[in-house]
Coordinates of C-alpha atoms in Angstrom, one line a residue:
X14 CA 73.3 107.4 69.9
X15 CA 73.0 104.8 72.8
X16 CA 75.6 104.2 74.6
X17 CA 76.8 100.8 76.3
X18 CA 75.3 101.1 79.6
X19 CA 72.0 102.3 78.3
X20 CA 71.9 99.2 75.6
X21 CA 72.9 97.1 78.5
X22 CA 70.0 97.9 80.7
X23 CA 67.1 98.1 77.6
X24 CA 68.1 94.3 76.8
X25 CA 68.4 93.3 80.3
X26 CA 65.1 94.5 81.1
X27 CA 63.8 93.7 78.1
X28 CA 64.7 90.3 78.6
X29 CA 63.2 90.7 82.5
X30 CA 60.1 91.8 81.0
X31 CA 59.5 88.8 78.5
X32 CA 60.5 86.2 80.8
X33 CA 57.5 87.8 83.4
X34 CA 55.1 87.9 80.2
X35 CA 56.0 84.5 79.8
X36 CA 55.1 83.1 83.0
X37 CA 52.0 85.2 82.8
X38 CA 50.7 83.6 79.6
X39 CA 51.9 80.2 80.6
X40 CA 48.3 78.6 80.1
X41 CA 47.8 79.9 76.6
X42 CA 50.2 77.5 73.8
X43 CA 50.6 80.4 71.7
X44 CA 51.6 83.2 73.4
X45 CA 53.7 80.9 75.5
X46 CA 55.4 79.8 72.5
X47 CA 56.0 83.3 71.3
X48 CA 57.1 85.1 74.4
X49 CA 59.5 82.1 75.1
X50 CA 60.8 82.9 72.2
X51 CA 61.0 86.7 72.2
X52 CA 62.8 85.7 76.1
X53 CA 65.6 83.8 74.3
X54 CA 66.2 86.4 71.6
X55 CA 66.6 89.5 74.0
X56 CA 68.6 87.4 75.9
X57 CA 70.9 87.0 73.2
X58 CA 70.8 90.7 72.6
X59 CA 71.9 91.0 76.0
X60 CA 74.7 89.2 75.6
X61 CA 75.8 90.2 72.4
X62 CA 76.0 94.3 73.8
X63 CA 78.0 92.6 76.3
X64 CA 80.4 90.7 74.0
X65 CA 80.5 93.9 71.3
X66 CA 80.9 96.5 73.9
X67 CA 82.3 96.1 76.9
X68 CA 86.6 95.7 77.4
X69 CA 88.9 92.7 77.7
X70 CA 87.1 89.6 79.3
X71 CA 85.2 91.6 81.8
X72 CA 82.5 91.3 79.3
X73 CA 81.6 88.0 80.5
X74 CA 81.5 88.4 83.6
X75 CA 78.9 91.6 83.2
X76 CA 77.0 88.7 81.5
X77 CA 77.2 86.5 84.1
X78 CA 75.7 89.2 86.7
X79 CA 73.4 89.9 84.1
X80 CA 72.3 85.8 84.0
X81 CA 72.3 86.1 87.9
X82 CA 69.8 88.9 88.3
X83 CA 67.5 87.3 85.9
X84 CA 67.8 83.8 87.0
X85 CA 66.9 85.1 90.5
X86 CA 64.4 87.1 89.4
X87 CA 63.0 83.7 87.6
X88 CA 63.0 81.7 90.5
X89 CA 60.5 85.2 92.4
X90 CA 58.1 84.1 89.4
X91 CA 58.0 80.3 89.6
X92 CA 57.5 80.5 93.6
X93 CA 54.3 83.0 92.6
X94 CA 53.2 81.8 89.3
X95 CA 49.6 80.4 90.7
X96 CA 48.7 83.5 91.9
X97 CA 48.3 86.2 88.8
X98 CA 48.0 88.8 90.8
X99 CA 51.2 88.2 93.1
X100 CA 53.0 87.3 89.6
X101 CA 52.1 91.1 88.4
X102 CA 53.5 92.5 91.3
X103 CA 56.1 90.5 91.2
X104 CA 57.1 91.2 87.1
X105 CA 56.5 95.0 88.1
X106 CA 58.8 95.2 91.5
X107 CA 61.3 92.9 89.2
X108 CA 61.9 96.0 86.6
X109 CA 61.8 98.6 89.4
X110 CA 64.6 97.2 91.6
X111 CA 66.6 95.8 88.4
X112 CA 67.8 99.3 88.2
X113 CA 69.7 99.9 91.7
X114 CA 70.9 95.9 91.6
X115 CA 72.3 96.2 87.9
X116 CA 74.9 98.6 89.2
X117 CA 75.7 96.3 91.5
X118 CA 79.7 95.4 91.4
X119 CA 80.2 92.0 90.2
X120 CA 79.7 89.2 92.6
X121 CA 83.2 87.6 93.8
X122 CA 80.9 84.3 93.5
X123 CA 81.1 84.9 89.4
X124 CA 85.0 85.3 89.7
X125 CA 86.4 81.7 88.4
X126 CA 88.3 80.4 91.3
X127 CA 91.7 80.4 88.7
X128 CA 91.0 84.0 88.4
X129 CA 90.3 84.6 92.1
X130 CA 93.5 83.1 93.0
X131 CA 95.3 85.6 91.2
X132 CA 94.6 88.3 93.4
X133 CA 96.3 88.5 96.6
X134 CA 94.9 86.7 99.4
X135 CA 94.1 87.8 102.2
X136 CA 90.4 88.4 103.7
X137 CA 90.8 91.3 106.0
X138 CA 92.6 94.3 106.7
X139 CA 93.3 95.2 111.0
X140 CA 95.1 97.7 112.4
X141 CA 96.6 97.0 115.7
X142 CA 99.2 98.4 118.0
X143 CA 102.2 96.0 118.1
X144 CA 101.6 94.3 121.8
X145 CA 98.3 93.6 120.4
X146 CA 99.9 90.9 117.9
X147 CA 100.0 88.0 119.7
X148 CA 96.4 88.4 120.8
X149 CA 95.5 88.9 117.0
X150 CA 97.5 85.5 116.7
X151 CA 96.0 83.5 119.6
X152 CA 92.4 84.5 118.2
X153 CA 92.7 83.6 114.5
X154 CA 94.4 79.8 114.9
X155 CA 91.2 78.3 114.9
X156 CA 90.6 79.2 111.4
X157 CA 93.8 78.2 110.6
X158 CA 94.5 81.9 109.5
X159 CA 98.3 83.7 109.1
X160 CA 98.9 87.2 110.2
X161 CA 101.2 89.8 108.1
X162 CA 102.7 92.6 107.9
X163 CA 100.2 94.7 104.9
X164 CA 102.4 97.5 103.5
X165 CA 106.2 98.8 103.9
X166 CA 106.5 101.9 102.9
X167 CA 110.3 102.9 102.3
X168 CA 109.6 105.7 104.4
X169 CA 109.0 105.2 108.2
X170 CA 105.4 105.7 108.8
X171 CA 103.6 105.2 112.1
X172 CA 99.9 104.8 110.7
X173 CA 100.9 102.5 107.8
X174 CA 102.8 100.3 110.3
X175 CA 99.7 99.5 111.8
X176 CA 98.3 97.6 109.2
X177 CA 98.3 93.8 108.9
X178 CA 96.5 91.6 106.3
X179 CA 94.6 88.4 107.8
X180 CA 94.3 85.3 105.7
X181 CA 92.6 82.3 106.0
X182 CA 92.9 79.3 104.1
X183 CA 89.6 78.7 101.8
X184 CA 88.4 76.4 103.0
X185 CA 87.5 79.4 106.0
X186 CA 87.4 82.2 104.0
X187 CA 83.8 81.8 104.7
X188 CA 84.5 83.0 108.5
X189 CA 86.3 86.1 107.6
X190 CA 82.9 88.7 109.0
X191 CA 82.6 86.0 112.2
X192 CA 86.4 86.5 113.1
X193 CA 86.2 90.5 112.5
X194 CA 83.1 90.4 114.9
X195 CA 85.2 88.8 117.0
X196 CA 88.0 90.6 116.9
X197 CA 85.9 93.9 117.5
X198 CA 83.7 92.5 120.3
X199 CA 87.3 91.6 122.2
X200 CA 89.0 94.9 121.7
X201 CA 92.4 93.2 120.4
X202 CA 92.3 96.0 116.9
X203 CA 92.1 99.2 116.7
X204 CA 89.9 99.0 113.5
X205 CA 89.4 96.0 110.9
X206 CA 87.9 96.4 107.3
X207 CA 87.6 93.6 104.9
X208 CA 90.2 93.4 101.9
X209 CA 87.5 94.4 99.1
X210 CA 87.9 93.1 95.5
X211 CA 88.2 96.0 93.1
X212 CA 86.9 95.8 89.2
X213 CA 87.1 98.2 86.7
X214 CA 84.1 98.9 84.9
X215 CA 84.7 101.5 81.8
X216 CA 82.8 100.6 78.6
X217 CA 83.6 100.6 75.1
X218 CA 81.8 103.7 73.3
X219 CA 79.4 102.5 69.8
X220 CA 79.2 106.5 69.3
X221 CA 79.9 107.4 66.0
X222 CA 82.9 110.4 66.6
X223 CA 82.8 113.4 64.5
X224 CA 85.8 114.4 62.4
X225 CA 85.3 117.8 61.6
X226 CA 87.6 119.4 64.2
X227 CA 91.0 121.4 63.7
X228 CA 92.9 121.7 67.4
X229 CA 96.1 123.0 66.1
X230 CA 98.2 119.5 66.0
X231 CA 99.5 117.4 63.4
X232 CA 98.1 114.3 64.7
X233 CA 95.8 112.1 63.0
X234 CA 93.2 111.2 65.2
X235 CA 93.0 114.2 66.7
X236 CA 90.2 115.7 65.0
X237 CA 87.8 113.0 67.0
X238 CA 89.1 114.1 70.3
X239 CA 86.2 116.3 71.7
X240 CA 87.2 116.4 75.0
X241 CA 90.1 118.9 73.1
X242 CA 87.3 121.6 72.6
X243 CA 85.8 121.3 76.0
X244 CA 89.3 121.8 77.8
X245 CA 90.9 124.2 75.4
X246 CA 93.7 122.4 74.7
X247 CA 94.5 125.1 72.2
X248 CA 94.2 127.5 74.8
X249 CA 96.7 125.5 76.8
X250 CA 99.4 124.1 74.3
X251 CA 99.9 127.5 73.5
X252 CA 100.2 128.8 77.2
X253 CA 102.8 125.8 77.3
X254 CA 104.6 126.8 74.3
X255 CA 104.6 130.9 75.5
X256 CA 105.9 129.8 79.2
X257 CA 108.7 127.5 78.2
X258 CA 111.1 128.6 80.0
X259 CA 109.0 129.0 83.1
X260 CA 108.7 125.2 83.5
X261 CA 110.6 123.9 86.7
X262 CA 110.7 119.7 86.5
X263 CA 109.3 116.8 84.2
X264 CA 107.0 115.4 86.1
X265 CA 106.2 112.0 86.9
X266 CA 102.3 110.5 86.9
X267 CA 102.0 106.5 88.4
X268 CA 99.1 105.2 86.4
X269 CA 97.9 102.4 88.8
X270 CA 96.0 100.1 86.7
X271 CA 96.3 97.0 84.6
X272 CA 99.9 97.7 82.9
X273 CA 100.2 99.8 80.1
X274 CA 101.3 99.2 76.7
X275 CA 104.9 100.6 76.7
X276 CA 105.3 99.5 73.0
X277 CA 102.8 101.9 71.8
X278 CA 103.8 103.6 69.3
X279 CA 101.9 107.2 71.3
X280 CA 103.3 106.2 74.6
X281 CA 106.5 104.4 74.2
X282 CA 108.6 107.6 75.0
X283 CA 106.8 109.1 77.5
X284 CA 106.6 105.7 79.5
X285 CA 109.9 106.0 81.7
X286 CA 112.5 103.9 80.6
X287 CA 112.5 101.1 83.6
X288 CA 109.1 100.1 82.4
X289 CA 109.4 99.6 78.6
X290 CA 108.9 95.6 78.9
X291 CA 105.4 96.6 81.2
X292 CA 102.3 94.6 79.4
X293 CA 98.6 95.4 79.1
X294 CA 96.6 92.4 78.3
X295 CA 93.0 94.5 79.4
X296 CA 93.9 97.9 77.5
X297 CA 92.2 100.1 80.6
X298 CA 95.6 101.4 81.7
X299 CA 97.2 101.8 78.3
X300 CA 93.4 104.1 77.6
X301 CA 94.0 105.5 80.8
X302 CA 98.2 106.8 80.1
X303 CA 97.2 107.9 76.8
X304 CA 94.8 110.6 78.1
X305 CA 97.5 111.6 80.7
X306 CA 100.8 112.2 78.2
X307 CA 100.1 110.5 74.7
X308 CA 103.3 111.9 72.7
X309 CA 101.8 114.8 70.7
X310 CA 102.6 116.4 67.8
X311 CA 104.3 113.1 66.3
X312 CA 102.2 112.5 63.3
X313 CA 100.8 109.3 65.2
X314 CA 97.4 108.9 67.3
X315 CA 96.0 110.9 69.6
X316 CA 97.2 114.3 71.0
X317 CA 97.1 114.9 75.1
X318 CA 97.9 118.0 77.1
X319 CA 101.3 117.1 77.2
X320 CA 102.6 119.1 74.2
X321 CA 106.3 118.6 74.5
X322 CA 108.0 115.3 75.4
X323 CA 109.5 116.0 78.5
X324 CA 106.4 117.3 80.1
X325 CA 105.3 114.6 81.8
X326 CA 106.4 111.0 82.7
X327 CA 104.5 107.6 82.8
X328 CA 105.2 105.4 85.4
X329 CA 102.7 102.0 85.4
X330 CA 101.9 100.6 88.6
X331 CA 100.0 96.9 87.8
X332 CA 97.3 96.7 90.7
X333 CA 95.0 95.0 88.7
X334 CA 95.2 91.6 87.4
X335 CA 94.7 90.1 83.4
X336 CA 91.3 90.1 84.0
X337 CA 90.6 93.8 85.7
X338 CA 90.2 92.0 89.4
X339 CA 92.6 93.2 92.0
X340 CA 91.8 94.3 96.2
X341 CA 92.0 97.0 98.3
X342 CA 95.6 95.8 99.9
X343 CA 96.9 95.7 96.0
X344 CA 95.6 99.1 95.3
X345 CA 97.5 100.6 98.7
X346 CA 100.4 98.8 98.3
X347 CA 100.4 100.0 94.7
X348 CA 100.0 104.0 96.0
X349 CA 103.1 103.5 98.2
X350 CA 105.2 102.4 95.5
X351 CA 104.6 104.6 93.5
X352 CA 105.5 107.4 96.0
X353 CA 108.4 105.4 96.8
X354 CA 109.0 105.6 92.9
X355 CA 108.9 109.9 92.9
X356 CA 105.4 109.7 91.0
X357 CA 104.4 113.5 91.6
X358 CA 100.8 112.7 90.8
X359 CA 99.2 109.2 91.4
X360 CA 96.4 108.4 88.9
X361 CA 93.8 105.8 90.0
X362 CA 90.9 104.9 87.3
X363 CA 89.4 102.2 89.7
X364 CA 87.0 101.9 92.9
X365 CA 84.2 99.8 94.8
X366 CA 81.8 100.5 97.1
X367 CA 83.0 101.3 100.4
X368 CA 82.1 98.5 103.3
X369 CA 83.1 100.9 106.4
X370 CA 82.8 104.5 105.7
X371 CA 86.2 104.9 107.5
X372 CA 88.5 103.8 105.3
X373 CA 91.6 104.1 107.4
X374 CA 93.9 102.1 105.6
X375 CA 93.2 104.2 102.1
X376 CA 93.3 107.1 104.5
X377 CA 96.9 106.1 105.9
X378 CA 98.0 105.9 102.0
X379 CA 96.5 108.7 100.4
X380 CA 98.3 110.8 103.8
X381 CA 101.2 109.4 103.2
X382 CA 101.3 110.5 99.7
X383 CA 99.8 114.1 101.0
X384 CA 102.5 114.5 103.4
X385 CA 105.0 114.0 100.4
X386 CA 103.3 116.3 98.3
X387 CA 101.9 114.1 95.6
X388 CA 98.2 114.6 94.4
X389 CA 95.9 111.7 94.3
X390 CA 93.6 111.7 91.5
X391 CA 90.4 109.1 91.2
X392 CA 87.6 108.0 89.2
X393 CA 84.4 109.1 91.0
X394 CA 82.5 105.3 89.8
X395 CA 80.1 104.6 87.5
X396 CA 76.9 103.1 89.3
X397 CA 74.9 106.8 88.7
X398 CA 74.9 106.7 92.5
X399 CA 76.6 108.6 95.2
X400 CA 80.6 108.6 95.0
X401 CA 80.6 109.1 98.7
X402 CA 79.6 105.6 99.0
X403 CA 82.4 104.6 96.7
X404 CA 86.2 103.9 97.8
X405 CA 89.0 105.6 97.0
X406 CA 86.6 108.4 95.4
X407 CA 85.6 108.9 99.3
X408 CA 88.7 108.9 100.9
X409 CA 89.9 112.6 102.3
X410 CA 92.9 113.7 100.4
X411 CA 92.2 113.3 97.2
X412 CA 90.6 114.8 94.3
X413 CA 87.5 112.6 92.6
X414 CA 86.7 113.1 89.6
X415 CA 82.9 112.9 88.1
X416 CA 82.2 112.0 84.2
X417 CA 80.5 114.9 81.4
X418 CA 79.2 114.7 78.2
X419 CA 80.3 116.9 75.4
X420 CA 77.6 119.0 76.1
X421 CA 78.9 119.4 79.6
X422 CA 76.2 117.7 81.3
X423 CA 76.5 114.8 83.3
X424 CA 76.8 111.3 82.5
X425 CA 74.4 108.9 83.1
X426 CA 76.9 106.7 84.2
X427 CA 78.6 108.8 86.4
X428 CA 78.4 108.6 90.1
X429 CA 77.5 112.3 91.9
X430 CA 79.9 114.4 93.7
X431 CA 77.8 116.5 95.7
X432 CA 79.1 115.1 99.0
X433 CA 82.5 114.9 97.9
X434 CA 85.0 117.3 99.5
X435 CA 87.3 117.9 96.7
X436 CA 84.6 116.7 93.1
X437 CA 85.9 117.8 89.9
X438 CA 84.7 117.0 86.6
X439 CA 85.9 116.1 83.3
X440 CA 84.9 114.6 80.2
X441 CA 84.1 110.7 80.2
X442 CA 82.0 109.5 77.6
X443 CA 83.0 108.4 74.2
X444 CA 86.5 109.5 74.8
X445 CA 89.4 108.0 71.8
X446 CA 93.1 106.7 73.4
X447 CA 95.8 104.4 73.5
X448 CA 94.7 101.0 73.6
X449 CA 96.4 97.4 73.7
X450 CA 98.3 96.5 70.7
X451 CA 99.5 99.7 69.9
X452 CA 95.6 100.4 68.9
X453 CA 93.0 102.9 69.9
X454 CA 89.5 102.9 70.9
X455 CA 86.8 105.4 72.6
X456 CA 85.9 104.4 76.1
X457 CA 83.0 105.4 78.4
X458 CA 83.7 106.2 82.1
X459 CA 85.0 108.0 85.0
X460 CA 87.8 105.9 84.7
X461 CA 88.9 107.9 81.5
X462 CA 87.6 111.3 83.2
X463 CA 90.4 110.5 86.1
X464 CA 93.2 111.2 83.9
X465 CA 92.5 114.2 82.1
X466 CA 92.6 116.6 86.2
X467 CA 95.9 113.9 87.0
X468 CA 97.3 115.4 83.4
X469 CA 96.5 118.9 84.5
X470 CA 98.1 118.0 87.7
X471 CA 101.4 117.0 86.4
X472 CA 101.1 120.5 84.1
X473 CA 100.7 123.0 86.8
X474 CA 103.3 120.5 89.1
X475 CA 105.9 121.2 86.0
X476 CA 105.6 125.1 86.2
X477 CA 105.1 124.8 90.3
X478 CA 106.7 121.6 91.6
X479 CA 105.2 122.8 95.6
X480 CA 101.8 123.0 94.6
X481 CA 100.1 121.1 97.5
X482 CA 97.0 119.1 96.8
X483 CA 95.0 121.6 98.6
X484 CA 96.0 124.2 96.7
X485 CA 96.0 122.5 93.4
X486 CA 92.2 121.7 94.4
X487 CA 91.4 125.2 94.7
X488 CA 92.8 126.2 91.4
X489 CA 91.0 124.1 89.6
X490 CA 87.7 124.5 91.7
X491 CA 88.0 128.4 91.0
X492 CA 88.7 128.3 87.3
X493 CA 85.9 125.7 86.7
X494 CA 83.1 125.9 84.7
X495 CA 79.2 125.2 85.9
X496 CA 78.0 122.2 84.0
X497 CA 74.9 122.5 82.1
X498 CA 72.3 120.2 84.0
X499 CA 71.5 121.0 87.6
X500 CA 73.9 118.6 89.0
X501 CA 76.7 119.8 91.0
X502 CA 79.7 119.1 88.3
X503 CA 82.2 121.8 88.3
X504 CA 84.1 120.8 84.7
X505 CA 87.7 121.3 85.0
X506 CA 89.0 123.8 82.5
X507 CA 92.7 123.4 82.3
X508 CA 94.3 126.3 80.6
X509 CA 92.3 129.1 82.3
X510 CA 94.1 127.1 85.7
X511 CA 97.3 127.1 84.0
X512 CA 96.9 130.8 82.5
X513 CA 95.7 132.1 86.3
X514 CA 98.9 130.5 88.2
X515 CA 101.1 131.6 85.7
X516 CA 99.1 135.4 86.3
X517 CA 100.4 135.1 90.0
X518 CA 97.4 133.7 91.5
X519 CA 99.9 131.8 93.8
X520 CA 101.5 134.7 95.2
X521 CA 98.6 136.8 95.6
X522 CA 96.9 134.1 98.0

């Protein structure tokens, strides 16, 4: 069965490919007629996969980008149109390069400006000692620009006290790259970065889900949960059940997302009890909890690893907005609540693609979750590139996560891990949970692949609460199973980690 992103691209080229055919044949009535014709229908196509398949009202703005690319493209073939052979070339090179640019993230320039002023302002991120403030000050009045503090972290921290947020009034937000240019060629920061817009980008699955699977638990949906088989949640629940008594702590995992459904009927206990009037208006984060600690075993939904109710603990942290669209200072700032909070594990579904391959102020909050011993789990992306050009997934300190297949290959979709320190895998494609509305639905991504290592993460931190990221890393590195392509995609197999820390692999280190 095709999936989203595949249906996506075979109607957007499709599309690319008549309109060229078009031009070509602009001299003969007929086919000029006809391919016009065949233009507008894949187009419609195009937009109807979007509309059908893709979550909340993102799917118009994947539209939009699709409209971009092709209305570009359109303006290549007018400016050669005279010239048949240049017009060839230029239909061919269209179809090549529409492949890297459709996994482009969305433009900021498609982002209504209502929309866009939902997200915190704010332009660019500096980090500067404190007696180089005033410089910083002197420097950005031109523009008109304000300087603030950018995170406060309950607990002292020298490298996150660094960091200030620069904003500049729209009318100059234009500016922001001259001012950092500037403020680099002078030597008044220590490092700048600009305050990247984030987007999720998981996809509603049209995969028809098998039901022909018994996992041991009473609820309903359960039998369409593959990803149960490919983890052995058997395996596990019943190395949870067996080790009762063994378990230290319920533990706490911060879903950083767009809300989460407290209301659900799957989640609504195992969402802690300061967050029960916490909305989702996307459905991503509520998807995203209910692979972490959906209630099993109640006769309702899905079934998680979680197999008793005071396991595990939601926290929702909203860093994204009602339409998916948050930035990088929302996404810190989000991380250092929820350590402030006592999350144990922070889960993060979400990324872009990295503008400085530094990343100092992701580095500063992913450390100063580290230093507190809380594991940071992200989504590896989903362009089918390189996740080592993708922020947080790149960021040192925490553990990415790559999409499989329930054959245990790798995802189309999913970005690679091979230059990623600490790359795990999990299953991400077609995968059924909580949704919005106290509904469910299967989602595509490595958005839902994230949660399943931050679930297994809050498991081994219940029977080991001092389990330091590192170390959890390892475990799950060494009891991981080769995928079955030839890309480097360790699958994470939960209860053979569980089963080996509780054989003493801890103490025998």
């Amino acid at each position: 069965m095709i999936d989203f992103l595949s249906l996506n691209i075979i109607t957007f080229v499709s599309t690319l490919v008549f309109l060229g055919l078009w031009f070509i044949f602009s001299s003969n009535r007929k086919w000029n007629i006809v391919l016009g014709l065949l233009f507008f229908i894949s187009l419609a196509f195009n937009l109807g996969v979007n509309y059908l398949f893709s979550i909340g009202p993102l799917k118009y703005f994947y539209f939009s980008k699709n409209l971009l690319l092709i209305g570009f493209f359109g303006m290549v073939f007018n400016w050669v149109k005279h010239n048949k052979i240049a017009l060839f070339i230029a239909v061919a090179a269209s179809i090549v390069l529409s492949f890297p640019l459709f996994n482009l993230p969305i433009p900021i320039t498609l982002i209504p400006e209502d929309i866009h002023q939902m997200m915190e302002e704010g332009e660019l991120i500096i980090e500067i000692n404190e007696d180089q403030l005033n410089d910083v000050q002197k420097l950005i009045e031109p523009y008109d620009g304000k300087i603030v503090k950018a995170f406060h972290p309950d607990k002292a921290n020298e490298f996150l006290n660094r960091f200030y947020i620069v904003d500049l009034p729209s009318e100059q937000a234009h500016a922001a790259s001259k001012l950092l240019q500037q403020l680099e060629d002078e030597s008044i920061i220590l490092y700048g970065e600009y305050n990247d817009e984030i987007s999720i980008t998981p996809i509603e699955s049209n995969q028809k889900i098998k039901e022909d699977r018994d996992y041991g638990t009473n609820d309903p949906l359960a039998e369409k949960q593959w990803a149960m088989n490919n983890l052995n949640f058997h395996q596990l629940h019943g190395l949870i059940i067996n080790n009762k008594d063994k378990i230290k702590k319920k533990v706490v995992v911060a879903v950083l997302d767009t809300g989460i459904d407290a209301q659900h009927e799957d989640l609504k206990t195992a969402v802690h009890p300061d967050f029960q009037n916490v909305k989702d208006p996307v459905g991503h984060g509520t998807h995203c909890a209910g692979i972490v600690a959906a209630i099993t075993n109640n006769k309702k939904g899905i079934s998680s690893m979680a197999f008793y109710d005071d396991l595990i603990e939601i926290q929702p942290i909203k860093v994204l907005n009602s339409f998916g669209f948050g930035t990088q200072a929302q996404i810190i700032n989000g991380m250092i609540e929820a350590v402030d909070n006592g999350a144990d594990v922070l889960s993060l579904s979400l990324g872009g693609l990295s503008d400085n391959y530094k990343q100092r102020a992701y580095s500063a909050a992913v450390a100063y979750a580290n230093d507190q011993n809380r594991i940071v789990v992200v989504s590896a992306g989903n362009s089918s590139g390189n996740a080592s050009d993708y922020s947080p997934a790149n960021v040192d300190g925490v553990i990415c996560v790559a999409a499989t297949n329930e054959t245990n290959q790798m995802a189309n979709f999913s970005n690679h891990i091979d230059d990623i320190d600490w790359g795990i895998a999990a299953p991400g494609v077609n995968i059924l949970s909580t949704y919005k509305n106290n509904s469910y639905k299967a989602l595509n991504g490595t958005s839902m692949a994230a949660p399943f290592v931050a679930s297994t993460a809050a498991l081994i931190k219940a029977f080991y609460p001092d389990i330091q990221s590192h170390e959890f890393y390892e475990l799950i590195r060494f009891t991981a199973i080769p995928s079955n392509d030839e890309a480097f995609c360790p699958i994470l197999q939960p209860a053979s980690a569980l089963e080996l820390l509780l054989d003493g692999w801890e103490s025998s280190r």
